[in-house]
Short mmCIF file of C-alpha atoms and ligand atoms in Angstrom, two decimals:
data_model
loop_
_atom_site.label_atom_id
_atom_site.label_comp_id
_atom_site.label_asym_id
_atom_site.label_seq_id
_atom_site.Cartn_x
_atom_site.Cartn_y
_atom_site.Cartn_z
CA UNK T 1 174.74 -17.95 58.91
CA UNK T 2 175.13 -21.52 57.49
CA UNK T 3 175.33 -24.35 59.99
CA UNK T 4 179.01 -24.95 59.14
CA UNK T 5 179.81 -21.26 59.74
CA UNK T 6 177.99 -21.33 63.10
CA UNK T 7 179.91 -24.49 64.05
CA UNK T 8 183.24 -22.86 63.18
CA UNK T 9 182.40 -19.70 65.13
CA UNK T 10 182.14 -21.57 68.43
CA UNK T 11 184.98 -24.07 68.21
CA UNK T 12 187.99 -22.28 69.62
CA UNK T 13 187.96 -21.67 73.38
CA UNK T 14 190.44 -18.90 74.06
CA UNK T 15 190.66 -19.67 77.79
CA UNK T 16 191.88 -23.19 76.87
CA UNK T 17 194.90 -21.62 75.17
CA UNK T 18 195.70 -18.61 77.35
CA UNK T 19 196.20 -20.65 80.52
CA UNK T 20 199.33 -22.23 79.04
CA UNK T 21 201.00 -19.11 77.64
CA UNK T 22 203.95 -17.52 79.40
CA UNK T 23 204.12 -13.73 79.20
CA UNK T 24 201.51 -13.97 76.45
CA UNK T 25 203.81 -16.16 74.29
CA UNK T 26 203.76 -19.81 73.39
CA UNK T 27 206.78 -22.05 73.92
CA UNK T 28 207.93 -21.99 70.29
CA UNK T 29 210.08 -18.91 69.96
CA UNK T 30 211.31 -18.91 66.39
CA UNK T 31 214.29 -16.60 66.86
CA UNK T 32 215.45 -18.51 69.94
CA UNK T 33 215.34 -21.82 68.05
CA UNK T 34 217.38 -20.36 65.18
CA UNK T 35 219.86 -18.98 67.72
CA UNK T 36 220.16 -22.42 69.29
CA UNK T 37 220.88 -23.97 65.89
CA UNK T 38 223.27 -21.26 64.68
CA UNK T 39 225.26 -20.91 67.87
CA UNK T 40 226.00 -24.65 68.08
CA UNK T 41 229.34 -25.91 66.73
CA UNK T 42 230.21 -29.40 65.53
CA UNK T 43 231.10 -31.24 68.75
CA UNK T 44 234.38 -33.10 69.27
CA UNK T 45 234.09 -36.89 69.23
CA UNK T 46 234.41 -36.90 73.00
CA UNK T 47 231.62 -34.36 73.46
CA UNK T 48 229.35 -36.09 70.94
CA UNK T 49 229.84 -39.39 72.77
CA UNK T 50 228.93 -37.70 76.06
CA UNK T 51 225.60 -36.62 74.53
CA UNK T 52 224.98 -40.07 73.05
CA UNK T 53 225.61 -41.66 76.44
CA UNK T 54 222.84 -39.49 77.86
CA UNK T 55 220.44 -40.59 75.08
CA UNK T 56 221.35 -44.20 75.78
CA UNK T 57 220.34 -43.63 79.42
CA UNK T 58 216.90 -42.74 78.00
CA UNK T 59 217.11 -39.12 79.11
CA UNK T 60 215.58 -36.30 77.08
CA UNK T 61 218.30 -34.10 75.56
CA UNK T 62 218.37 -30.32 75.98
CA UNK T 63 217.83 -28.17 72.86
CA UNK T 64 221.51 -27.13 73.04
CA UNK T 65 222.61 -30.80 72.97
CA UNK T 66 220.32 -31.60 70.03
CA UNK T 67 221.63 -28.52 68.17
CA UNK T 68 225.16 -29.90 68.58
CA UNK T 69 224.11 -33.27 67.14
CA UNK T 70 222.48 -31.49 64.18
CA UNK T 71 225.91 -29.98 63.40
CA UNK T 72 227.74 -33.32 63.24
CA UNK T 73 229.31 -33.86 59.78
CA UNK T 74 232.03 -36.44 60.59
CA UNK T 75 230.91 -39.68 58.83
CA UNK T 76 232.34 -41.85 61.62
CA UNK T 77 230.35 -39.92 64.22
CA UNK T 78 227.18 -40.06 62.11
CA UNK T 79 227.60 -43.82 61.97
CA UNK T 80 227.94 -43.92 65.76
CA UNK T 81 224.82 -41.80 66.11
CA UNK T 82 222.87 -44.22 63.94
CA UNK T 83 224.16 -47.22 65.89
CA UNK T 84 223.17 -45.53 69.15
CA UNK T 85 219.70 -44.75 67.78
CA UNK T 86 219.23 -48.46 67.01
CA UNK T 87 220.60 -49.46 70.43
CA UNK T 88 218.08 -47.15 72.12
CA UNK T 89 215.24 -48.55 70.05
CA UNK T 90 216.25 -52.10 71.04
CA UNK T 91 216.78 -51.14 74.69
CA UNK T 92 213.42 -49.40 75.03
CA UNK T 93 211.24 -51.30 72.54
CA UNK T 94 213.19 -54.50 71.93
CA UNK T 95 212.85 -55.96 68.41
CA UNK T 96 209.13 -55.21 68.29
CA UNK T 97 207.42 -53.24 65.54
CA UNK T 98 203.82 -52.29 66.15
CA UNK T 99 201.48 -52.32 63.15
CA UNK T 100 198.19 -50.64 62.45
CA UNK T 101 196.06 -49.44 59.54
CA UNK T 102 194.66 -46.00 58.82
CA UNK T 103 190.87 -45.78 58.49
CA UNK T 104 189.68 -42.60 56.78
CA UNK T 105 186.17 -41.71 57.88
CA UNK T 106 185.33 -38.68 55.80
CA UNK T 107 186.80 -36.21 53.35
CA UNK T 108 184.78 -33.10 54.18
CA UNK T 109 186.88 -30.33 55.64
CA UNK T 110 186.28 -26.68 56.51
CA UNK T 111 189.99 -25.87 56.24
CA UNK T 112 192.09 -25.02 53.25
CA UNK T 113 195.59 -26.31 53.94
CA UNK T 114 197.77 -25.61 50.89
CA UNK T 115 199.18 -29.17 50.78
CA UNK T 116 196.10 -31.36 51.33
CA UNK T 117 193.75 -33.08 48.87
CA UNK T 118 190.82 -32.62 51.28
CA UNK T 119 191.13 -28.83 51.37
CA UNK T 120 187.84 -26.95 51.02
CA UNK T 121 188.77 -25.39 47.68
CA UNK T 122 189.59 -28.70 45.99
CA UNK T 123 186.48 -28.90 43.84
CA UNK T 124 187.36 -32.16 42.12
CA UNK T 125 187.62 -34.19 45.34
CA UNK T 126 184.80 -36.72 45.64
CA UNK T 127 183.55 -35.97 49.18
CA UNK T 128 182.03 -38.57 51.38
CA UNK T 129 181.41 -39.49 55.03
CA UNK T 130 181.09 -43.15 55.98
CA UNK T 131 177.78 -44.28 57.51
CA UNK T 132 177.92 -46.54 60.57
CA UNK T 133 177.02 -49.50 58.34
CA UNK T 134 179.92 -48.65 56.02
CA UNK T 135 182.27 -48.31 59.01
CA UNK T 136 181.17 -51.76 60.13
CA UNK T 137 182.05 -53.18 56.70
CA UNK T 138 185.44 -51.43 56.66
CA UNK T 139 186.19 -52.83 60.12
CA UNK T 140 185.16 -56.33 59.05
CA UNK T 141 187.73 -56.20 56.24
CA UNK T 142 190.47 -54.84 58.50
CA UNK T 143 189.87 -57.15 61.47
CA UNK T 144 188.40 -60.19 59.69
CA UNK T 145 190.41 -60.56 56.47
CA UNK T 146 193.66 -58.66 56.99
CA UNK T 147 194.03 -59.27 60.71
CA UNK T 148 194.64 -55.80 62.12
CA UNK T 149 194.12 -55.25 65.84
CA UNK T 150 194.70 -51.52 65.94
CA UNK T 151 193.79 -48.64 63.69
CA UNK T 152 194.27 -44.94 63.42
CA UNK T 153 190.91 -43.37 62.61
CA UNK T 154 191.36 -40.19 60.55
CA UNK T 155 188.82 -37.37 60.29
CA UNK T 156 188.62 -34.08 58.36
CA UNK T 157 187.51 -31.09 60.39
CA UNK T 158 183.83 -30.64 59.66
CA UNK T 159 180.49 -30.60 61.51
CA UNK T 160 179.56 -33.84 59.67
CA UNK T 161 182.51 -35.54 61.41
CA UNK T 162 182.34 -33.67 64.72
CA UNK T 163 182.94 -35.24 68.12
CA UNK T 164 179.58 -37.09 68.32
CA UNK T 165 180.29 -38.73 64.97
CA UNK T 166 183.83 -39.62 66.09
CA UNK T 167 182.52 -41.19 69.31
CA UNK T 168 179.80 -43.14 67.49
CA UNK T 169 182.25 -44.37 64.87
CA UNK T 170 184.59 -45.61 67.63
CA UNK T 171 181.77 -47.47 69.37
CA UNK T 172 180.82 -49.04 66.03
CA UNK T 173 184.38 -50.20 65.38
CA UNK T 174 184.83 -51.71 68.86
CA UNK T 175 181.50 -53.56 68.46
CA UNK T 176 182.57 -55.49 65.35
CA UNK T 177 183.60 -59.08 66.01
CA UNK T 178 184.30 -61.23 62.96
CA UNK T 179 184.04 -65.00 63.60
CA UNK T 180 187.22 -66.87 62.62
CA UNK T 181 188.23 -70.54 62.72
CA UNK T 182 189.36 -70.01 66.33
CA UNK T 183 187.79 -67.09 68.20
CA UNK T 184 187.12 -63.83 66.41
CA UNK T 185 188.90 -60.90 64.79
CA UNK T 186 188.36 -57.44 66.25
CA UNK T 187 189.93 -54.00 66.61
CA UNK T 188 191.30 -53.62 70.13
CA UNK T 189 192.83 -50.17 70.03
CA UNK T 190 191.59 -47.10 68.18
CA UNK T 191 193.96 -44.16 67.93
CA UNK T 192 192.48 -40.98 66.52
CA UNK T 193 193.97 -38.33 64.23
CA UNK T 194 191.57 -35.42 64.21
CA UNK T 195 191.52 -31.66 64.57
CA UNK T 196 192.25 -29.97 67.93
CA UNK T 197 189.34 -30.15 70.35
CA UNK T 198 188.25 -28.54 73.61
CA UNK T 199 188.66 -30.45 76.89
CA UNK T 200 184.97 -31.45 77.10
CA UNK T 201 185.10 -33.23 73.74
CA UNK T 202 188.40 -34.92 74.52
CA UNK T 203 186.86 -36.41 77.65
CA UNK T 204 184.09 -37.96 75.55
CA UNK T 205 186.68 -39.61 73.28
CA UNK T 206 188.48 -41.01 76.31
CA UNK T 207 185.21 -42.42 77.62
CA UNK T 208 184.57 -44.40 74.42
CA UNK T 209 188.04 -46.02 74.53
CA UNK T 210 190.51 -43.68 72.82
CA UNK T 211 194.05 -45.06 72.52
CA UNK T 212 196.40 -42.27 71.38
CA UNK T 213 195.17 -38.83 70.32
CA UNK T 214 197.27 -37.46 67.45
CA UNK T 215 197.50 -33.91 66.17
CA UNK T 216 200.43 -32.85 63.99
CA UNK T 217 201.51 -29.23 64.15
CA UNK T 218 202.44 -29.55 60.43
CA UNK T 219 205.04 -26.78 60.82
CA UNK T 220 206.12 -25.13 64.06
CA UNK T 221 207.40 -22.06 62.22
CA UNK T 222 204.83 -19.33 62.91
CA UNK T 223 205.18 -17.41 59.66
CA UNK T 224 205.15 -20.51 57.43
CA UNK T 225 202.18 -21.86 59.39
CA UNK T 226 200.26 -18.64 58.75
CA UNK T 227 201.04 -18.76 55.01
CA UNK T 228 199.90 -22.36 54.49
CA UNK T 229 196.75 -22.21 56.63
CA UNK T 230 194.70 -19.31 55.28
CA UNK T 231 193.44 -16.67 57.67
CA UNK T 232 189.83 -17.09 58.72
CA UNK T 233 190.00 -20.93 58.69
CA UNK T 234 189.87 -22.82 61.98
CA UNK T 235 193.28 -24.31 61.36
CA UNK T 236 194.84 -20.85 61.01
CA UNK T 237 194.87 -20.61 64.84
CA UNK T 238 198.43 -21.82 65.51
CA UNK T 239 198.10 -21.81 69.29
CA UNK T 240 194.77 -23.71 69.39
CA UNK T 241 196.63 -26.47 67.58
CA UNK T 242 199.89 -26.15 69.53
CA UNK T 243 198.14 -26.68 72.87
CA UNK T 244 195.85 -29.51 71.65
CA UNK T 245 198.05 -32.03 73.47
CA UNK T 246 198.25 -30.01 76.68
CA UNK T 247 194.44 -29.92 76.76
CA UNK T 248 194.25 -33.63 76.02
CA UNK T 249 196.46 -34.38 79.00
CA UNK T 250 194.42 -32.34 81.49
CA UNK T 251 193.46 -34.74 84.30
CA UNK T 252 189.72 -34.20 83.66
CA UNK T 253 189.91 -35.76 80.15
CA UNK T 254 191.51 -39.01 81.35
CA UNK T 255 193.69 -39.18 78.21
CA UNK T 256 197.38 -39.77 78.70
CA UNK T 257 198.75 -40.99 75.39
CA UNK T 258 199.23 -38.23 72.84
CA UNK T 259 201.03 -38.15 69.48
CA UNK T 260 202.77 -35.16 67.96
CA UNK T 261 204.28 -34.71 64.50
CA UNK T 262 205.53 -32.47 61.73
CA UNK T 263 204.65 -32.61 58.05
CA UNK T 264 208.22 -32.65 56.79
CA UNK T 265 208.79 -30.55 53.69
CA UNK T 266 206.92 -27.41 54.74
CA UNK T 267 209.86 -25.71 56.48
CA UNK T 268 213.54 -26.27 57.34
CA UNK T 269 213.86 -29.72 58.94
CA UNK T 270 216.49 -28.52 61.45
CA UNK T 271 214.01 -26.03 62.91
CA UNK T 272 211.21 -28.61 63.01
CA UNK T 273 213.35 -31.21 64.82
CA UNK T 274 214.28 -28.64 67.46
CA UNK T 275 210.64 -27.58 67.80
CA UNK T 276 209.49 -31.19 68.30
CA UNK T 277 211.94 -31.43 71.19
CA UNK T 278 210.67 -28.14 72.66
CA UNK T 279 207.13 -29.54 72.42
CA UNK T 280 208.14 -32.72 74.25
CA UNK T 281 209.93 -30.71 76.95
CA UNK T 282 206.95 -28.40 77.47
CA UNK T 283 204.61 -31.38 77.80
CA UNK T 284 207.02 -33.07 80.23
CA UNK T 285 207.30 -29.96 82.39
CA UNK T 286 203.67 -28.76 82.33
CA UNK T 287 201.71 -32.01 82.00
CA UNK T 288 204.11 -34.48 83.61
CA UNK T 289 204.81 -36.67 80.55
CA UNK T 290 206.04 -36.27 77.01
CA UNK T 291 204.53 -37.57 73.77
CA UNK T 292 203.62 -41.25 73.50
CA UNK T 293 204.52 -41.06 69.80
CA UNK T 294 206.15 -38.78 67.25
CA UNK T 295 205.05 -39.12 63.60
CA UNK T 296 207.09 -38.28 60.53
CA UNK T 297 204.75 -37.60 57.63
CA UNK T 298 206.61 -36.24 54.61
CA UNK T 299 204.91 -34.23 51.87
CA UNK T 300 203.32 -36.42 49.19
CA UNK T 301 201.59 -35.45 45.95
CA UNK T 302 197.90 -34.62 46.45
CA UNK T 303 195.17 -33.66 44.00
CA UNK T 304 194.96 -29.90 43.34
CA UNK T 305 197.66 -29.14 45.90
CA UNK T 306 200.49 -27.74 43.75
CA UNK T 307 202.24 -26.41 46.86
CA UNK T 308 203.60 -29.92 47.39
CA UNK T 309 205.86 -29.44 44.35
CA UNK T 310 206.62 -25.76 44.98
CA UNK T 311 207.89 -26.03 48.54
CA UNK T 312 211.59 -25.09 48.76
CA UNK T 313 211.94 -27.23 51.90
CA UNK T 314 211.30 -30.72 50.53
CA UNK T 315 213.37 -33.19 52.54
CA UNK T 316 215.75 -35.62 50.78
CA UNK T 317 215.75 -39.31 51.73
CA UNK T 318 219.11 -38.91 53.43
CA UNK T 319 217.95 -35.97 55.56
CA UNK T 320 214.66 -37.71 56.32
CA UNK T 321 216.50 -40.67 57.88
CA UNK T 322 218.71 -38.22 59.78
CA UNK T 323 215.60 -36.50 61.17
CA UNK T 324 214.32 -39.85 62.45
CA UNK T 325 217.68 -40.68 64.03
CA UNK T 326 217.92 -37.25 65.72
CA UNK T 327 214.48 -37.58 67.31
CA UNK T 328 215.29 -41.11 68.55
CA UNK T 329 218.38 -39.60 70.24
CA UNK T 330 216.67 -36.47 71.57
CA UNK T 331 213.38 -38.00 72.88
CA UNK T 332 214.61 -41.55 73.47
CA UNK T 333 211.51 -42.91 75.23
CA UNK T 334 208.99 -42.01 72.56
CA UNK T 335 207.31 -44.34 70.04
CA UNK T 336 208.07 -43.30 66.46
CA UNK T 337 205.84 -43.77 63.42
CA UNK T 338 206.62 -43.82 59.70
CA UNK T 339 203.61 -44.43 57.50
CA UNK T 340 203.09 -45.95 54.06
CA UNK T 341 203.48 -42.47 52.55
CA UNK T 342 207.11 -43.69 52.31
CA UNK T 343 208.45 -46.41 49.99
CA UNK T 344 209.23 -49.91 51.27
CA UNK T 345 212.99 -49.22 50.99
CA UNK T 346 212.87 -46.07 53.09
CA UNK T 347 210.67 -47.79 55.67
CA UNK T 348 213.12 -50.69 55.96
CA UNK T 349 215.96 -48.20 56.57
CA UNK T 350 213.84 -46.18 59.01
CA UNK T 351 213.68 -49.13 61.40
CA UNK T 352 217.47 -49.01 61.78
CA UNK T 353 217.22 -45.29 62.61
CA UNK T 354 214.76 -45.81 65.47
CA UNK T 355 211.22 -46.29 64.12
CA UNK T 356 208.87 -48.45 66.24
CA UNK T 357 205.50 -48.35 64.43
CA UNK T 358 204.32 -48.77 60.84
CA UNK T 359 201.03 -49.19 59.05
CA UNK T 360 200.43 -51.98 56.53
CA UNK T 361 197.83 -52.97 53.91
CA UNK T 362 196.93 -49.30 54.00
CA UNK T 363 194.26 -47.77 51.81
CA UNK T 364 193.34 -44.14 52.02
CA UNK T 365 190.28 -43.98 49.77
CA UNK T 366 187.15 -43.45 51.88
CA UNK T 367 185.44 -46.84 52.01
CA UNK T 368 188.17 -48.60 50.05
CA UNK T 369 188.92 -51.52 52.39
CA UNK T 370 185.51 -53.01 51.68
CA UNK T 371 184.77 -51.57 48.21
CA UNK T 372 188.18 -51.44 46.66
CA UNK T 373 189.06 -52.07 43.04
CA UNK T 374 192.73 -52.31 43.97
CA UNK T 375 193.80 -48.97 42.51
CA UNK T 376 194.76 -45.78 44.32
CA UNK T 377 192.24 -43.13 43.30
CA UNK T 378 193.53 -39.59 43.40
CA UNK T 379 190.15 -37.93 43.72
CA UNK T 380 189.12 -40.19 46.58
CA UNK T 381 192.09 -39.98 48.89
CA UNK T 382 194.11 -37.37 50.74
CA UNK T 383 197.45 -38.14 49.07
CA UNK T 384 199.19 -40.99 47.24
CA UNK T 385 200.88 -43.89 49.07
CA UNK T 386 204.50 -45.01 48.57
CA UNK T 387 204.27 -48.51 50.10
CA UNK T 388 201.28 -50.68 49.27
CA UNK T 389 202.65 -53.92 50.74
CA UNK T 390 200.12 -56.13 52.52
CA UNK T 391 200.31 -56.80 56.24
CA UNK T 392 201.32 -60.39 55.45
CA UNK T 393 204.26 -59.18 53.32
CA UNK T 394 205.33 -56.69 55.96
CA UNK T 395 205.25 -59.28 58.74
CA UNK T 396 207.32 -61.60 56.55
CA UNK T 397 209.82 -58.85 55.70
CA UNK T 398 210.26 -57.98 59.39
CA UNK T 399 210.60 -61.64 60.35
CA UNK T 400 213.35 -62.17 57.79
CA UNK T 401 215.44 -59.50 59.53
CA UNK T 402 214.68 -60.73 63.05
CA UNK T 403 212.02 -58.14 63.99
CA UNK T 404 208.75 -59.26 65.49
CA UNK T 405 205.46 -57.63 64.55
CA UNK T 406 203.53 -56.74 67.67
CA UNK T 407 199.75 -56.81 67.67
CA UNK T 408 199.69 -56.15 71.39
CA UNK T 409 197.04 -53.69 72.54
CA UNK T 410 197.15 -54.58 76.22
CA UNK T 411 198.76 -51.30 77.35
CA UNK T 412 195.75 -49.06 77.78
CA UNK T 413 193.44 -51.90 78.74
CA UNK T 414 195.55 -52.90 81.72
CA UNK T 415 196.52 -49.37 82.73
CA UNK T 416 200.02 -49.32 81.25
CA UNK T 417 199.67 -45.87 79.70
CA UNK T 418 200.83 -42.35 80.41
CA UNK T 419 203.23 -41.89 83.32
CA UNK T 420 203.25 -45.59 84.11
CA UNK T 421 204.35 -46.64 80.63
CA UNK T 422 206.87 -43.78 80.45
CA UNK T 423 208.56 -44.95 83.63
CA UNK T 424 208.64 -48.51 82.32
CA UNK T 425 210.07 -47.30 79.00
CA UNK T 426 212.74 -45.12 80.59
CA UNK T 427 213.89 -47.92 82.87
CA UNK T 428 213.85 -50.51 80.10
CA UNK T 429 211.34 -52.62 82.10
CA UNK T 430 208.47 -52.10 79.66
CA UNK T 431 209.87 -54.94 77.55
CA UNK T 432 209.05 -57.36 80.40
CA UNK T 433 205.31 -57.07 79.70
CA UNK T 434 205.32 -55.91 76.13
CA UNK T 435 207.66 -58.55 74.81
CA UNK T 436 205.54 -61.32 76.33
CA UNK T 437 202.34 -59.81 74.95
CA UNK T 438 203.94 -59.19 71.55
CA UNK T 439 204.92 -62.86 71.29
CA UNK T 440 201.46 -64.03 72.41
CA UNK T 441 199.65 -61.83 69.89
CA UNK T 442 202.12 -62.77 67.16
CA UNK T 443 201.23 -66.44 67.65
CA UNK T 444 197.55 -65.53 67.49
CA UNK T 445 198.06 -63.63 64.24
CA UNK T 446 200.18 -66.39 62.65
CA UNK T 447 197.45 -68.94 63.47
CA UNK T 448 194.59 -66.78 62.19
CA UNK T 449 195.92 -64.80 59.23
CA UNK T 450 199.41 -65.70 57.97
CA UNK T 451 200.05 -67.16 54.51
CA UNK T 452 201.93 -70.51 54.68
CA UNK T 453 205.19 -68.77 53.68
CA UNK T 454 204.89 -66.06 56.33
CA UNK T 455 203.87 -68.59 58.96
CA UNK T 456 206.96 -70.65 58.33
CA UNK T 457 209.35 -67.69 58.77
CA UNK T 458 207.23 -66.29 61.60
CA UNK T 459 207.46 -69.53 63.59
CA UNK T 460 211.27 -69.30 63.44
CA UNK T 461 211.08 -65.84 65.02
CA UNK T 462 208.69 -67.27 67.63
CA UNK T 463 211.21 -69.95 68.53
CA UNK T 464 213.97 -67.40 68.97
CA UNK T 465 211.74 -65.12 71.08
CA UNK T 466 210.52 -67.98 73.28
CA UNK T 467 214.11 -69.05 73.99
CA UNK T 468 215.04 -65.49 74.85
CA UNK T 469 212.14 -65.17 77.29
CA UNK T 470 213.09 -68.50 78.90
CA UNK T 471 216.65 -67.24 79.40
CA UNK T 472 216.08 -63.63 80.34
CA UNK T 473 212.79 -63.77 82.23
CA UNK T 474 212.68 -67.19 83.94
CA UNK T 475 210.17 -65.93 86.55
CA UNK T 476 207.67 -64.83 83.91
CA UNK T 477 208.26 -67.81 81.63
CA UNK T 478 205.87 -70.29 83.28
CA UNK T 479 202.78 -68.10 83.08
CA UNK T 480 203.80 -66.87 79.62
CA UNK T 481 204.09 -70.42 78.32
CA UNK T 482 200.76 -71.36 79.84
CA UNK T 483 199.13 -68.45 77.97
CA UNK T 484 200.94 -69.41 74.75
CA UNK T 485 199.57 -72.95 74.93
CA UNK T 486 196.06 -71.61 75.55
CA UNK T 487 196.37 -69.42 72.43
CA UNK T 488 197.68 -72.34 70.38
CA UNK T 489 194.59 -74.24 71.52
CA UNK T 490 192.27 -71.53 70.25
CA UNK T 491 191.78 -68.98 73.06
CA UNK T 492 192.10 -65.36 71.94
CA UNK T 493 192.95 -61.90 73.29
CA UNK T 494 194.94 -63.04 76.32
CA UNK T 495 197.44 -60.62 77.79
CA UNK T 496 199.68 -60.34 80.84
N1 SAM B 1 192.11 -32.89 59.58
C1 SAM B 1 192.90 -33.22 60.68
C2 SAM B 1 194.11 -32.33 60.78
O1 SAM B 1 194.49 -31.72 59.79
O2 SAM B 1 194.64 -32.31 61.86
C3 SAM B 1 193.40 -34.63 60.70
C4 SAM B 1 193.44 -35.42 59.46
S1 SAM B 1 194.68 -34.99 58.29
C5 SAM B 1 193.83 -35.91 57.09
C6 SAM B 1 196.09 -35.94 58.84
C7 SAM B 1 197.45 -35.47 58.46
O3 SAM B 1 197.72 -35.70 57.09
C8 SAM B 1 197.71 -33.98 58.59
O4 SAM B 1 197.93 -33.62 59.91
C9 SAM B 1 198.92 -33.78 57.68
O5 SAM B 1 200.13 -33.83 58.42
C10 SAM B 1 198.89 -34.98 56.75
N2 SAM B 1 198.86 -34.55 55.33
C11 SAM B 1 198.05 -33.65 54.75
N3 SAM B 1 198.37 -33.48 53.44
C12 SAM B 1 199.43 -34.29 53.18
C13 SAM B 1 200.23 -34.56 52.03
N4 SAM B 1 200.03 -33.95 50.87
N5 SAM B 1 201.25 -35.44 52.14
C14 SAM B 1 201.49 -36.07 53.30
N6 SAM B 1 200.76 -35.87 54.43
C15 SAM B 1 199.75 -34.98 54.39
FE1 SF4 B 2 191.52 -30.56 56.38
FE2 SF4 B 2 193.40 -31.82 57.80
FE3 SF4 B 2 193.49 -31.74 55.10
FE4 SF4 B 2 193.94 -29.53 56.44
S1 SF4 B 2 195.21 -31.42 56.55
S2 SF4 B 2 192.60 -29.70 54.65
S3 SF4 B 2 192.59 -29.78 58.17
S4 SF4 B 2 191.95 -32.76 56.35
#
């Protein structure tokens, strides 16, 4: 038996799935979801407004309510739904948009997903795993030149990038401090997107400072899942993946921020949206809190993955924005992420449908932040990006429309995670801390990294935000202003 085969043989712990099943079944019942969709009728205006009022109160919708919203065709009502989605975003997250960068650690993978450039059978992929020295260099570029404070570290599923490697890579990233004119640049929050893991491994990731743990189900539809993830591969176990987040939220791991998602384009988007809500509801009821984030990857071209073009379920731009709006209405408290897979135009629109987080200056080639020749290389990356704007451009774009880029990473370091953050989000009080920290970190970023043009527009947003804090939070203003002055005088990484 090769070492990779032996590694695969021992990964899945059946007892860490079975404990969550009910009557031997998982919580995604395909026929029931289709019944929910098909039995719903387009609601009257009055009924639709009743549902929207519930979303605006930051309450999770029921599947029946979401199914009704999916049926809405009336253009006036769709407009109202979009306006409500934006109102919820502003109520819960204010005008903040959190940014991050993806950092791909390795392209080896034991799986064979039909849509992915890293799949085992892609023989033309140039495979590589970053050494700790290379990770240090990548981090120096991200934290020292571009100015990122948070990253999502992405790993293929392979013994070369198993949990010990993941933990060591996280320690390496947190250790990097790049001297700047004032203070230093460093990564303050590492989120991880990696394969499902057993509880023991998840605990190790928590202990080295994990932010959010992300696993996307790709498709919740059992039969489609089985077709796209060949039998005999680790990823073919639907339930091991489905309960990855339940395991992560077991009290013994210590993790309480988890991110779910669907790879849109693999199956009917109406089914997937309903399934995401069922996932959130099951997490809420069994583990006490729902997902910290929902991600919306949409199928992109990838080397030697012709399925991407063959799928009959590719999602149009119009439906994609609708999907985002429906999730903002159905799971109103959750953070929502659209990545640079999408074009700049779609990402701008997505903000008005409820998105709260976006990556910037992204590069997917392994090692390409520090070694890059500026070109996307198909054989070196998982798929091709739609938006290659720099962080500076993105910050400027947001600022022009009144949104503030948040570099705040205080949440998990001062205990505002999990249940605590959910209660703050639901009650609209989260903004009290997060707005202040967003403004403080924005000033820090403008001083350290902004181009003159971005700084000029950014300082106008600062002025507006400072006035708003003075008016709306007079009690917090004094201490906030004291911290702001300290940052302007060169202190770094202060948070309230
Ligand atoms: N290997 C781990 C896994 O599959 O869970 C994590 C890393 S994988 C590189 C991260 C995500 O990329 C996958 O969960 C999938 O949703 C997304 N992805 C894969 N192929 C894609 C494609 N062609 N277009 C867009 N996203 C894709
Ligand atoms: Fe591997 Fe993840 Fe790509 Fe599937 S999606 S081939 S598991 S890297």
